[in-house]
XYZ file of N, CA and C in Angstrom:
570
model
N 0.817 -1.187 0.000
C 0.000 0.000 0.000
C 0.869 1.263 0.000
N 1.968 1.217 0.787
C 2.841 2.399 0.835
C 3.546 2.622 -0.500
N 3.832 1.528 -1.242
C 4.430 1.683 -2.566
C 3.477 2.380 -3.526
N 2.213 2.072 -3.442
C 1.210 2.697 -4.295
C 1.102 4.185 -3.997
N 1.098 4.537 -2.742
C 1.032 5.954 -2.351
C 2.281 6.682 -2.835
N 3.446 6.044 -2.710
C 4.695 6.629 -3.176
C 4.634 6.932 -4.677
N 4.191 5.977 -5.485
C 4.141 6.178 -6.938
C 3.094 7.207 -7.329
N 1.982 7.255 -6.640
C 0.963 8.284 -6.916
C 1.541 9.663 -6.612
N 2.253 9.784 -5.500
C 2.880 11.063 -5.144
C 3.914 11.468 -6.194
N 4.714 10.518 -6.645
C 5.732 10.818 -7.660
C 5.105 11.287 -8.967
N 4.021 10.629 -9.392
C 3.331 11.018 -10.629
C 2.764 12.422 -10.474
N 2.188 12.736 -9.326
C 1.643 14.075 -9.096
C 2.742 15.140 -9.093
N 3.889 14.845 -8.495
C 5.007 15.803 -8.470
C 5.542 16.033 -9.876
N 5.734 14.963 -10.641
C 6.230 15.100 -12.019
C 5.220 15.871 -12.872
N 3.940 15.548 -12.728
C 2.905 16.259 -13.490
C 2.860 17.729 -13.139
N 2.964 18.053 -11.850
C 2.961 19.460 -11.428
C 4.191 20.186 -11.960
N 5.343 19.524 -11.970
C 6.572 20.137 -12.499
C 6.440 20.431 -13.989
N 5.904 19.496 -14.726
C 5.715 19.700 -16.172
C 4.737 20.839 -16.415
N 3.654 20.889 -15.657
C 2.672 21.964 -15.819
C 3.292 23.321 -15.496
N 4.102 23.398 -14.448
C 4.759 24.641 -14.066
C 5.737 25.099 -15.148
N 6.547 24.191 -15.668
C 7.490 24.542 -16.730
C 6.766 24.984 -18.000
N 5.707 24.299 -18.371
C 4.937 24.671 -19.557
C 4.320 26.052 -19.386
N 3.749 26.308 -18.219
C 3.164 27.622 -17.952
C 4.194 28.728 -18.013
N 5.368 28.497 -17.471
C 6.443 29.492 -17.510
C 6.891 29.755 -18.941
N 7.071 28.688 -19.714
C 7.492 28.831 -21.105
C 6.462 29.629 -21.911
N 5.188 29.298 -21.757
C 4.136 30.009 -22.492
C 4.059 31.468 -22.074
N 4.255 31.744 -20.810
C 4.235 33.121 -20.325
C 5.386 33.933 -20.925
N 6.569 33.336 -21.004
C 7.720 34.019 -21.593
C 7.472 34.311 -23.069
N 6.936 33.355 -23.808
C 6.641 33.569 -25.236
C 5.608 34.665 -25.418
N 4.577 34.681 -24.556
C 3.540 35.709 -24.647
C 4.142 37.090 -24.387
N 4.975 37.213 -23.365
C 5.624 38.496 -23.072
C 6.535 38.932 -24.208
N 7.225 37.982 -24.826
C 8.111 38.302 -25.946
C 7.305 38.822 -27.141
N 6.167 38.163 -27.427
C 5.301 38.620 -28.518
C 4.781 40.024 -28.254
N 4.357 40.293 -27.018
C 3.862 41.629 -26.669
C 4.960 42.672 -26.815
N 6.169 42.343 -26.401
C 7.296 43.263 -26.551
C 7.572 43.534 -28.023
N 7.514 42.471 -28.863
C 7.751 42.634 -30.294
C 6.678 43.491 -30.941
N 5.436 43.371 -30.480
C 4.365 44.218 -31.023
C 4.620 45.671 -30.690
N 5.093 45.935 -29.470
C 5.373 47.315 -29.053
C 6.530 47.916 -29.832
N 7.555 47.112 -30.110
C 8.721 47.632 -30.831
C 8.549 47.576 -32.338
N 7.473 46.934 -32.824
C 7.219 46.878 -34.257
C 7.913 45.739 -34.966
N 8.537 44.839 -34.247
C 9.201 43.705 -34.882
C 8.183 42.622 -35.187
N 8.484 41.840 -36.207
C 7.660 40.688 -36.528
C 8.067 39.570 -35.583
N 7.109 38.967 -34.899
C 7.413 37.988 -33.859
C 8.192 36.796 -34.396
N 7.827 36.255 -35.541
C 8.514 35.081 -36.075
C 9.968 35.420 -36.397
N 10.208 36.628 -36.891
C 11.559 37.046 -37.222
C 12.404 37.150 -35.962
N 11.849 37.762 -34.924
C 12.607 37.958 -33.698
C 12.852 36.645 -32.972
N 11.911 35.703 -33.002
C 12.070 34.435 -32.298
C 13.119 33.549 -32.949
N 13.365 33.704 -34.243
C 14.299 32.850 -34.953
C 15.745 33.073 -34.543
N 16.090 34.253 -34.115
C 17.475 34.611 -33.911
C 17.901 34.435 -32.474
N 19.198 34.222 -32.294
C 19.751 34.076 -30.961
C 19.531 35.360 -30.181
N 19.207 35.244 -28.915
C 18.974 36.400 -28.062
C 20.035 36.448 -26.969
N 21.300 36.320 -27.349
C 22.366 36.260 -26.364
C 22.647 37.601 -25.711
N 22.525 38.675 -26.476
C 22.876 39.982 -25.953
C 21.715 40.929 -26.149
N 21.684 41.982 -25.294
C 20.653 42.997 -25.433
C 20.949 43.856 -26.656
N 19.917 44.491 -27.188
C 20.086 45.405 -28.307
C 20.904 46.603 -27.827
N 22.021 46.877 -28.477
C 22.931 47.926 -28.025
C 22.290 49.305 -28.042
N 21.286 49.538 -28.878
C 20.633 50.845 -28.926
C 19.812 51.093 -27.671
N 19.421 50.044 -26.957
C 18.614 50.205 -25.760
C 19.452 50.396 -24.502
N 20.736 50.064 -24.535
C 21.560 50.153 -23.346
C 21.662 51.572 -22.778
N 21.917 52.628 -23.581
C 21.999 53.958 -22.982
C 20.702 54.359 -22.280
N 19.568 53.987 -22.823
C 18.285 54.323 -22.226
C 18.162 53.668 -20.851
N 18.569 52.409 -20.733
C 18.472 51.702 -19.456
C 19.464 52.258 -18.451
N 20.657 52.568 -18.896
C 21.631 53.161 -17.985
C 21.146 54.523 -17.507
N 20.551 55.268 -18.424
C 20.067 56.607 -18.083
C 18.970 56.562 -17.031
N 18.068 55.601 -17.111
C 16.994 55.521 -16.132
C 17.523 55.098 -14.781
N 18.651 54.392 -14.732
C 19.241 54.016 -13.458
C 19.886 55.224 -12.777
N 20.124 56.289 -13.531
C 20.753 57.487 -12.988
C 19.714 58.574 -12.766
N 18.610 58.226 -12.167
C 17.612 59.226 -11.852
C 16.686 59.543 -13.007
N 16.597 58.708 -14.007
C 15.660 58.911 -15.101
C 16.154 59.844 -16.192
N 17.411 60.282 -16.125
C 17.927 61.174 -17.160
C 18.973 60.461 -17.994
N 19.006 60.807 -19.269
C 19.970 60.242 -20.201
C 21.251 61.077 -20.147
N 22.429 60.468 -20.198
C 23.661 61.261 -20.220
C 23.683 62.193 -21.426
N 24.123 63.405 -21.224
C 24.114 64.424 -22.276
C 25.183 64.202 -23.341
N 26.225 63.435 -23.040
C 27.331 63.277 -23.979
C 27.018 62.345 -25.143
N 25.946 61.529 -25.052
C 25.636 60.577 -26.112
C 24.233 60.827 -26.650
N 24.095 61.679 -27.684
C 22.760 61.887 -28.258
C 22.286 60.636 -28.967
N 20.984 60.394 -28.914
C 20.411 59.201 -29.536
C 20.224 59.431 -31.036
N 20.650 58.453 -31.836
C 20.521 58.516 -33.292
C 19.589 57.408 -33.722
N 18.307 57.730 -33.839
C 17.326 56.687 -34.120
C 17.320 56.225 -35.567
N 17.268 57.131 -36.507
C 17.028 56.765 -37.900
C 18.302 56.620 -38.722
N 19.431 56.497 -38.074
C 20.678 56.342 -38.802
C 20.810 54.897 -39.260
N 20.822 54.694 -40.570
C 20.916 53.344 -41.123
C 22.359 53.090 -41.543
N 22.892 51.958 -41.120
C 24.288 51.649 -41.386
C 24.418 50.633 -42.505
N 25.431 50.839 -43.325
C 25.734 49.897 -44.389
C 26.741 48.881 -43.877
N 26.715 47.726 -44.502
C 27.677 46.675 -44.221
C 28.446 46.380 -45.491
N 29.678 45.961 -45.330
C 30.464 45.483 -46.465
C 30.991 44.107 -46.069
N 30.796 43.156 -46.972
C 31.289 41.804 -46.721
C 32.002 41.317 -47.976
N 33.119 40.648 -47.782
C 33.873 40.076 -48.893
C 33.925 38.568 -48.680
N 33.408 37.835 -49.672
C 33.392 36.373 -49.642
C 34.332 35.852 -50.721
N 35.045 34.780 -50.403
C 35.939 34.170 -51.382
C 35.542 32.717 -51.581
N 35.304 32.355 -52.854
C 35.001 30.973 -53.198
C 36.297 30.176 -53.048
N 36.303 29.197 -52.143
C 37.531 28.458 -51.860
C 37.917 27.483 -52.963
N 37.018 27.232 -53.922
C 37.341 26.344 -55.040
C 37.908 27.116 -56.224
N 37.330 28.275 -56.527
C 37.752 29.045 -57.702
C 38.617 30.251 -57.336
N 38.721 30.572 -56.043
C 39.458 31.730 -55.526
C 38.865 33.050 -55.989
N 37.647 33.014 -56.482
C 36.966 34.234 -56.919
C 36.433 34.969 -55.692
N 36.638 36.297 -55.666
C 36.178 37.113 -54.535
C 34.911 37.865 -54.931
N 33.973 37.935 -53.984
C 32.708 38.642 -54.185
C 32.579 39.674 -53.077
N 32.411 40.942 -53.466
C 32.298 42.023 -52.497
C 30.901 42.627 -52.577
N 30.266 42.828 -51.420
C 28.912 43.376 -51.370
C 28.857 44.506 -50.356
N 28.189 45.586 -50.734
C 27.840 46.660 -49.806
C 26.323 46.656 -49.740
N 25.770 46.520 -48.528
C 24.330 46.349 -48.392
C 23.858 46.885 -47.043
N 22.537 47.009 -46.908
C 21.934 47.454 -45.651
C 21.362 46.291 -44.851
N 20.633 45.375 -45.508
C 19.877 44.371 -44.763
C 20.167 42.918 -45.123
N 20.140 42.548 -46.414
C 20.238 41.127 -46.752
C 21.019 40.860 -48.038
N 21.654 39.700 -48.042
C 22.272 39.135 -49.247
C 21.765 37.700 -49.338
N 21.219 37.329 -50.480
C 20.787 35.947 -50.690
C 21.848 35.230 -51.514
N 21.970 33.935 -51.286
C 22.908 33.112 -52.042
C 22.125 31.925 -52.590
N 22.307 31.646 -53.893
C 21.595 30.527 -54.488
C 21.978 30.307 -55.930
N 21.262 29.387 -56.575
C 21.547 29.026 -57.959
C 20.790 29.902 -58.946
N 19.769 30.595 -58.506
C 18.976 31.441 -59.394
C 19.798 32.572 -59.983
N 19.216 33.269 -60.931
C 19.960 34.348 -61.574
C 19.469 35.727 -61.172
N 18.202 35.873 -60.810
C 17.673 37.190 -60.480
C 16.616 37.053 -59.395
N 16.915 37.552 -58.236
C 15.968 37.502 -57.130
C 15.781 38.932 -56.635
N 14.608 39.481 -56.867
C 14.360 40.882 -56.542
C 13.910 41.109 -55.108
N 13.592 40.053 -54.375
C 13.127 40.233 -53.008
C 14.270 40.486 -52.030
N 15.494 40.277 -52.463
C 16.651 40.507 -51.613
C 17.456 41.673 -52.160
N 18.099 42.383 -51.255
C 18.869 43.564 -51.622
C 20.025 43.225 -52.556
N 20.787 42.200 -52.240
C 21.906 41.738 -53.074
C 21.762 40.232 -53.247
N 22.405 39.709 -54.293
C 22.276 38.282 -54.582
C 23.579 37.749 -55.142
N 24.051 36.625 -54.588
C 25.234 35.935 -55.094
C 24.765 34.673 -55.795
N 24.967 34.623 -57.106
C 24.536 33.476 -57.901
C 25.652 32.439 -57.963
N 25.301 31.192 -57.587
C 26.229 30.073 -57.649
C 25.628 29.086 -58.649
N 25.565 29.503 -59.903
C 24.855 28.730 -60.924
C 25.588 27.465 -61.352
N 26.890 27.389 -61.099
C 27.660 26.222 -61.554
C 27.550 25.020 -60.619
N 26.908 25.182 -59.467
C 26.786 24.087 -58.500
C 25.350 23.550 -58.499
N 25.112 22.348 -59.035
C 23.747 21.817 -59.124
C 23.137 21.426 -57.779
N 23.947 21.314 -56.722
C 23.423 20.940 -55.399
C 22.938 22.155 -54.603
N 23.086 23.348 -55.180
C 22.636 24.568 -54.512
C 21.193 24.845 -54.926
N 20.341 25.164 -53.965
C 18.948 25.499 -54.253
C 18.866 26.878 -54.892
N 17.736 27.167 -55.549
C 17.565 28.486 -56.177
C 17.714 29.599 -55.164
N 17.107 29.453 -54.015
C 17.317 30.350 -52.871
C 17.834 29.467 -51.740
N 19.122 29.462 -51.539
C 19.733 28.504 -50.612
C 19.848 29.066 -49.192
N 20.476 30.232 -49.063
C 20.665 30.823 -47.744
C 20.747 32.334 -47.884
N 20.776 33.014 -46.748
C 20.861 34.474 -46.763
C 21.751 34.945 -45.629
N 22.390 36.075 -45.855
C 23.114 36.783 -44.806
C 22.213 37.953 -44.430
N 21.813 37.987 -43.173
C 20.800 38.934 -42.722
C 21.359 39.795 -41.601
N 21.111 41.103 -41.690
C 21.506 42.011 -40.618
C 20.392 42.036 -39.583
N 20.768 41.905 -38.337
C 19.816 42.071 -37.246
C 20.540 42.766 -36.113
N 20.082 43.951 -35.790
C 20.760 44.732 -34.757
C 22.145 45.117 -35.233
N 23.135 44.799 -34.460
C 24.518 45.152 -34.775
C 25.323 43.942 -35.260
N 24.641 42.889 -35.685
C 25.322 41.669 -36.103
C 24.771 41.158 -37.429
N 25.571 40.311 -38.084
C 25.137 39.613 -39.288
C 24.909 38.150 -38.935
N 23.847 37.584 -39.508
C 23.500 36.193 -39.263
C 23.442 35.447 -40.590
N 23.786 34.167 -40.552
C 23.622 33.275 -41.694
C 22.355 32.470 -41.448
N 21.450 32.480 -42.430
C 20.150 31.814 -42.279
C 19.905 30.906 -43.471
N 19.563 29.655 -43.200
C 19.199 28.718 -44.261
C 17.784 29.046 -44.729
N 17.556 29.039 -46.031
C 16.238 29.364 -46.593
C 15.507 28.087 -47.015
N 15.493 27.109 -46.112
C 14.837 25.819 -46.343
C 15.379 25.139 -47.604
N 16.691 25.156 -47.715
C 17.347 24.538 -48.868
C 17.263 23.028 -48.782
N 17.359 22.389 -49.930
C 17.250 20.935 -50.001
C 18.444 20.242 -49.345
N 19.647 20.749 -49.565
C 20.855 20.092 -49.065
C 21.453 20.746 -47.832
N 20.820 21.766 -47.303
C 21.277 22.389 -46.066
C 22.392 23.398 -46.264
N 22.566 24.221 -45.235
C 23.610 25.238 -45.196
C 24.521 24.916 -44.023
N 25.830 25.047 -44.249
C 26.816 24.693 -43.234
C 27.661 25.913 -42.893
N 27.999 26.035 -41.620
C 28.917 27.074 -41.169
C 30.060 26.374 -40.445
N 31.253 26.517 -40.984
C 32.455 25.879 -40.431
C 32.269 24.365 -40.288
N 31.615 23.761 -41.282
C 31.441 22.318 -41.318
C 30.250 21.774 -40.550
N 29.517 22.618 -39.843
C 28.348 22.169 -39.077
C 27.076 22.699 -39.715
N 26.099 21.819 -39.895
C 24.818 22.219 -40.483
C 24.081 23.151 -39.527
N 23.546 24.246 -40.066
C 22.822 25.186 -39.215
C 21.330 24.885 -39.280
N 20.694 24.971 -38.152
C 19.254 24.721 -38.051
C 18.483 26.021 -37.886
N 19.152 27.062 -37.393
C 18.522 28.371 -37.197
C 19.571 29.437 -37.487
N 19.158 30.681 -37.617
C 20.146 31.728 -37.911
C 21.253 31.761 -36.857
N 22.484 31.941 -37.348
C 23.650 31.925 -36.457
C 24.560 33.091 -36.841
N 25.222 33.650 -35.845
C 26.085 34.819 -36.057
C 27.201 34.479 -37.043
N 27.433 35.397 -37.980
C 28.453 35.233 -39.007
C 29.606 36.179 -38.694
N 30.837 35.668 -38.754
C 32.014 36.456 -38.430
C 33.098 36.256 -39.474
N 34.111 37.098 -39.393
C 35.271 36.982 -40.269
C 35.929 35.614 -40.084
N 36.443 35.053 -41.162
C 37.125 33.753 -41.210
C 36.176 32.558 -41.126
N 34.857 32.783 -41.039
C 33.902 31.674 -41.088
C 33.855 31.134 -42.515
N 33.520 29.858 -42.651
C 33.381 29.231 -43.964
C 31.927 28.775 -44.117
N 31.283 29.305 -45.162
C 29.894 28.966 -45.473
C 29.920 27.846 -46.500
N 29.238 26.746 -46.196
C 29.174 25.619 -47.121
C 27.762 25.454 -47.657
N 27.637 25.497 -48.987
C 26.339 25.271 -49.643
C 26.592 24.349 -50.825
N 25.816 23.275 -50.919
C 26.053 22.310 -51.997
C 27.470 21.796 -51.925
N 28.188 21.922 -53.038
C 29.598 21.524 -53.064
C 30.516 22.739 -53.030
N 29.957 23.918 -52.805
C 30.724 25.164 -52.789
C 30.993 25.618 -51.361
N 32.161 26.273 -51.192
C 32.514 26.823 -49.892
C 32.991 28.252 -50.077
N 32.495 29.145 -49.228
C 32.853 30.555 -49.273
C 33.408 30.972 -47.919
N 34.603 31.565 -47.952
C 35.190 32.071 -46.710
C 34.859 33.555 -46.571
N 34.510 33.970 -45.361
C 34.247 35.377 -45.076
C 35.597 36.041 -44.819
N 36.062 36.832 -45.799
C 37.365 37.476 -45.657
C 37.293 38.719 -44.794
N 36.245 39.529 -44.998
C 36.091 40.770 -44.236
C 34.626 41.037 -43.978
N 34.361 41.606 -42.813
C 33.035 42.102 -42.462
C 33.251 43.487 -41.870
N 32.719 44.488 -42.537
C 32.880 45.871 -42.079
C 31.529 46.534 -41.975
N 31.361 47.358 -40.956
C 30.132 48.133 -40.827
C 30.486 49.590 -41.126
N 29.702 50.192 -42.010
C 29.991 51.561 -42.428
C 28.829 52.470 -42.043
N 29.076 53.759 -42.098
C 28.022 54.743 -41.871
C 27.704 55.459 -43.149
N 26.444 55.886 -43.256
C 26.049 56.682 -44.431
C 26.760 58.010 -44.444
Protein backbone atom coordinates (compact mmCIF):
# COMPACT_ATOMS: atom_id res chain seq x y z
CA UNK A 1 0.00 0.00 0.00
CA UNK A 2 2.84 2.40 0.84
CA UNK A 3 4.43 1.68 -2.57
CA UNK A 4 1.21 2.70 -4.29
CA UNK A 5 1.03 5.95 -2.35
CA UNK A 6 4.69 6.63 -3.18
CA UNK A 7 4.14 6.18 -6.94
CA UNK A 8 0.96 8.28 -6.92
CA UNK A 9 2.88 11.06 -5.14
CA UNK A 10 5.73 10.82 -7.66
CA UNK A 11 3.33 11.02 -10.63
CA UNK A 12 1.64 14.08 -9.10
CA UNK A 13 5.01 15.80 -8.47
CA UNK A 14 6.23 15.10 -12.02
CA UNK A 15 2.91 16.26 -13.49
CA UNK A 16 2.96 19.46 -11.43
CA UNK A 17 6.57 20.14 -12.50
CA UNK A 18 5.72 19.70 -16.17
CA UNK A 19 2.67 21.96 -15.82
CA UNK A 20 4.76 24.64 -14.07
CA UNK A 21 7.49 24.54 -16.73
CA UNK A 22 4.94 24.67 -19.56
CA UNK A 23 3.16 27.62 -17.95
CA UNK A 24 6.44 29.49 -17.51
CA UNK A 25 7.49 28.83 -21.11
CA UNK A 26 4.14 30.01 -22.49
CA UNK A 27 4.24 33.12 -20.32
CA UNK A 28 7.72 34.02 -21.59
CA UNK A 29 6.64 33.57 -25.24
CA UNK A 30 3.54 35.71 -24.65
CA UNK A 31 5.62 38.50 -23.07
CA UNK A 32 8.11 38.30 -25.95
CA UNK A 33 5.30 38.62 -28.52
CA UNK A 34 3.86 41.63 -26.67
CA UNK A 35 7.30 43.26 -26.55
CA UNK A 36 7.75 42.63 -30.29
CA UNK A 37 4.36 44.22 -31.02
CA UNK A 38 5.37 47.32 -29.05
CA UNK A 39 8.72 47.63 -30.83
CA UNK A 40 7.22 46.88 -34.26
CA UNK A 41 9.20 43.71 -34.88
CA UNK A 42 7.66 40.69 -36.53
CA UNK A 43 7.41 37.99 -33.86
CA UNK A 44 8.51 35.08 -36.08
CA UNK A 45 11.56 37.05 -37.22
CA UNK A 46 12.61 37.96 -33.70
CA UNK A 47 12.07 34.43 -32.30
CA UNK A 48 14.30 32.85 -34.95
CA UNK A 49 17.48 34.61 -33.91
CA UNK A 50 19.75 34.08 -30.96
CA UNK A 51 18.97 36.40 -28.06
CA UNK A 52 22.37 36.26 -26.36
CA UNK A 53 22.88 39.98 -25.95
CA UNK A 54 20.65 43.00 -25.43
CA UNK A 55 20.09 45.40 -28.31
CA UNK A 56 22.93 47.93 -28.02
CA UNK A 57 20.63 50.85 -28.93
CA UNK A 58 18.61 50.21 -25.76
CA UNK A 59 21.56 50.15 -23.35
CA UNK A 60 22.00 53.96 -22.98
CA UNK A 61 18.29 54.32 -22.23
CA UNK A 62 18.47 51.70 -19.46
CA UNK A 63 21.63 53.16 -17.99
CA UNK A 64 20.07 56.61 -18.08
CA UNK A 65 16.99 55.52 -16.13
CA UNK A 66 19.24 54.02 -13.46
CA UNK A 67 20.75 57.49 -12.99
CA UNK A 68 17.61 59.23 -11.85
CA UNK A 69 15.66 58.91 -15.10
CA UNK A 70 17.93 61.17 -17.16
CA UNK A 71 19.97 60.24 -20.20
CA UNK A 72 23.66 61.26 -20.22
CA UNK A 73 24.11 64.42 -22.28
CA UNK A 74 27.33 63.28 -23.98
CA UNK A 75 25.64 60.58 -26.11
CA UNK A 76 22.76 61.89 -28.26
CA UNK A 77 20.41 59.20 -29.54
CA UNK A 78 20.52 58.52 -33.29
CA UNK A 79 17.33 56.69 -34.12
CA UNK A 80 17.03 56.76 -37.90
CA UNK A 81 20.68 56.34 -38.80
CA UNK A 82 20.92 53.34 -41.12
CA UNK A 83 24.29 51.65 -41.39
CA UNK A 84 25.73 49.90 -44.39
CA UNK A 85 27.68 46.67 -44.22
CA UNK A 86 30.46 45.48 -46.47
CA UNK A 87 31.29 41.80 -46.72
CA UNK A 88 33.87 40.08 -48.89
CA UNK A 89 33.39 36.37 -49.64
CA UNK A 90 35.94 34.17 -51.38
CA UNK A 91 35.00 30.97 -53.20
CA UNK A 92 37.53 28.46 -51.86
CA UNK A 93 37.34 26.34 -55.04
CA UNK A 94 37.75 29.05 -57.70
CA UNK A 95 39.46 31.73 -55.53
CA UNK A 96 36.97 34.23 -56.92
CA UNK A 97 36.18 37.11 -54.54
CA UNK A 98 32.71 38.64 -54.19
CA UNK A 99 32.30 42.02 -52.50
CA UNK A 100 28.91 43.38 -51.37
CA UNK A 101 27.84 46.66 -49.81
CA UNK A 102 24.33 46.35 -48.39
CA UNK A 103 21.93 47.45 -45.65
CA UNK A 104 19.88 44.37 -44.76
CA UNK A 105 20.24 41.13 -46.75
CA UNK A 106 22.27 39.14 -49.25
CA UNK A 107 20.79 35.95 -50.69
CA UNK A 108 22.91 33.11 -52.04
CA UNK A 109 21.60 30.53 -54.49
CA UNK A 110 21.55 29.03 -57.96
CA UNK A 111 18.98 31.44 -59.39
CA UNK A 112 19.96 34.35 -61.57
CA UNK A 113 17.67 37.19 -60.48
CA UNK A 114 15.97 37.50 -57.13
CA UNK A 115 14.36 40.88 -56.54
CA UNK A 116 13.13 40.23 -53.01
CA UNK A 117 16.65 40.51 -51.61
CA UNK A 118 18.87 43.56 -51.62
CA UNK A 119 21.91 41.74 -53.07
CA UNK A 120 22.28 38.28 -54.58
CA UNK A 121 25.23 35.93 -55.09
CA UNK A 122 24.54 33.48 -57.90
CA UNK A 123 26.23 30.07 -57.65
CA UNK A 124 24.86 28.73 -60.92
CA UNK A 125 27.66 26.22 -61.55
CA UNK A 126 26.79 24.09 -58.50
CA UNK A 127 23.75 21.82 -59.12
CA UNK A 128 23.42 20.94 -55.40
CA UNK A 129 22.64 24.57 -54.51
CA UNK A 130 18.95 25.50 -54.25
CA UNK A 131 17.56 28.49 -56.18
CA UNK A 132 17.32 30.35 -52.87
CA UNK A 133 19.73 28.50 -50.61
CA UNK A 134 20.66 30.82 -47.74
CA UNK A 135 20.86 34.47 -46.76
CA UNK A 136 23.11 36.78 -44.81
CA UNK A 137 20.80 38.93 -42.72
CA UNK A 138 21.51 42.01 -40.62
CA UNK A 139 19.82 42.07 -37.25
CA UNK A 140 20.76 44.73 -34.76
CA UNK A 141 24.52 45.15 -34.78
CA UNK A 142 25.32 41.67 -36.10
CA UNK A 143 25.14 39.61 -39.29
CA UNK A 144 23.50 36.19 -39.26
CA UNK A 145 23.62 33.28 -41.69
CA UNK A 146 20.15 31.81 -42.28
CA UNK A 147 19.20 28.72 -44.26
CA UNK A 148 16.24 29.36 -46.59
CA UNK A 149 14.84 25.82 -46.34
CA UNK A 150 17.35 24.54 -48.87
CA UNK A 151 17.25 20.93 -50.00
CA UNK A 152 20.86 20.09 -49.07
CA UNK A 153 21.28 22.39 -46.07
CA UNK A 154 23.61 25.24 -45.20
CA UNK A 155 26.82 24.69 -43.23
CA UNK A 156 28.92 27.07 -41.17
CA UNK A 157 32.46 25.88 -40.43
CA UNK A 158 31.44 22.32 -41.32
CA UNK A 159 28.35 22.17 -39.08
CA UNK A 160 24.82 22.22 -40.48
CA UNK A 161 22.82 25.19 -39.21
CA UNK A 162 19.25 24.72 -38.05
CA UNK A 163 18.52 28.37 -37.20
CA UNK A 164 20.15 31.73 -37.91
CA UNK A 165 23.65 31.93 -36.46
CA UNK A 166 26.08 34.82 -36.06
CA UNK A 167 28.45 35.23 -39.01
CA UNK A 168 32.01 36.46 -38.43
CA UNK A 169 35.27 36.98 -40.27
CA UNK A 170 37.12 33.75 -41.21
CA UNK A 171 33.90 31.67 -41.09
CA UNK A 172 33.38 29.23 -43.96
CA UNK A 173 29.89 28.97 -45.47
CA UNK A 174 29.17 25.62 -47.12
CA UNK A 175 26.34 25.27 -49.64
CA UNK A 176 26.05 22.31 -52.00
CA UNK A 177 29.60 21.52 -53.06
CA UNK A 178 30.72 25.16 -52.79
CA UNK A 179 32.51 26.82 -49.89
CA UNK A 180 32.85 30.56 -49.27
CA UNK A 181 35.19 32.07 -46.71
CA UNK A 182 34.25 35.38 -45.08
CA UNK A 183 37.37 37.48 -45.66
CA UNK A 184 36.09 40.77 -44.24
CA UNK A 185 33.04 42.10 -42.46
CA UNK A 186 32.88 45.87 -42.08
CA UNK A 187 30.13 48.13 -40.83
CA UNK A 188 29.99 51.56 -42.43
CA UNK A 189 28.02 54.74 -41.87
CA UNK A 190 26.05 56.68 -44.43
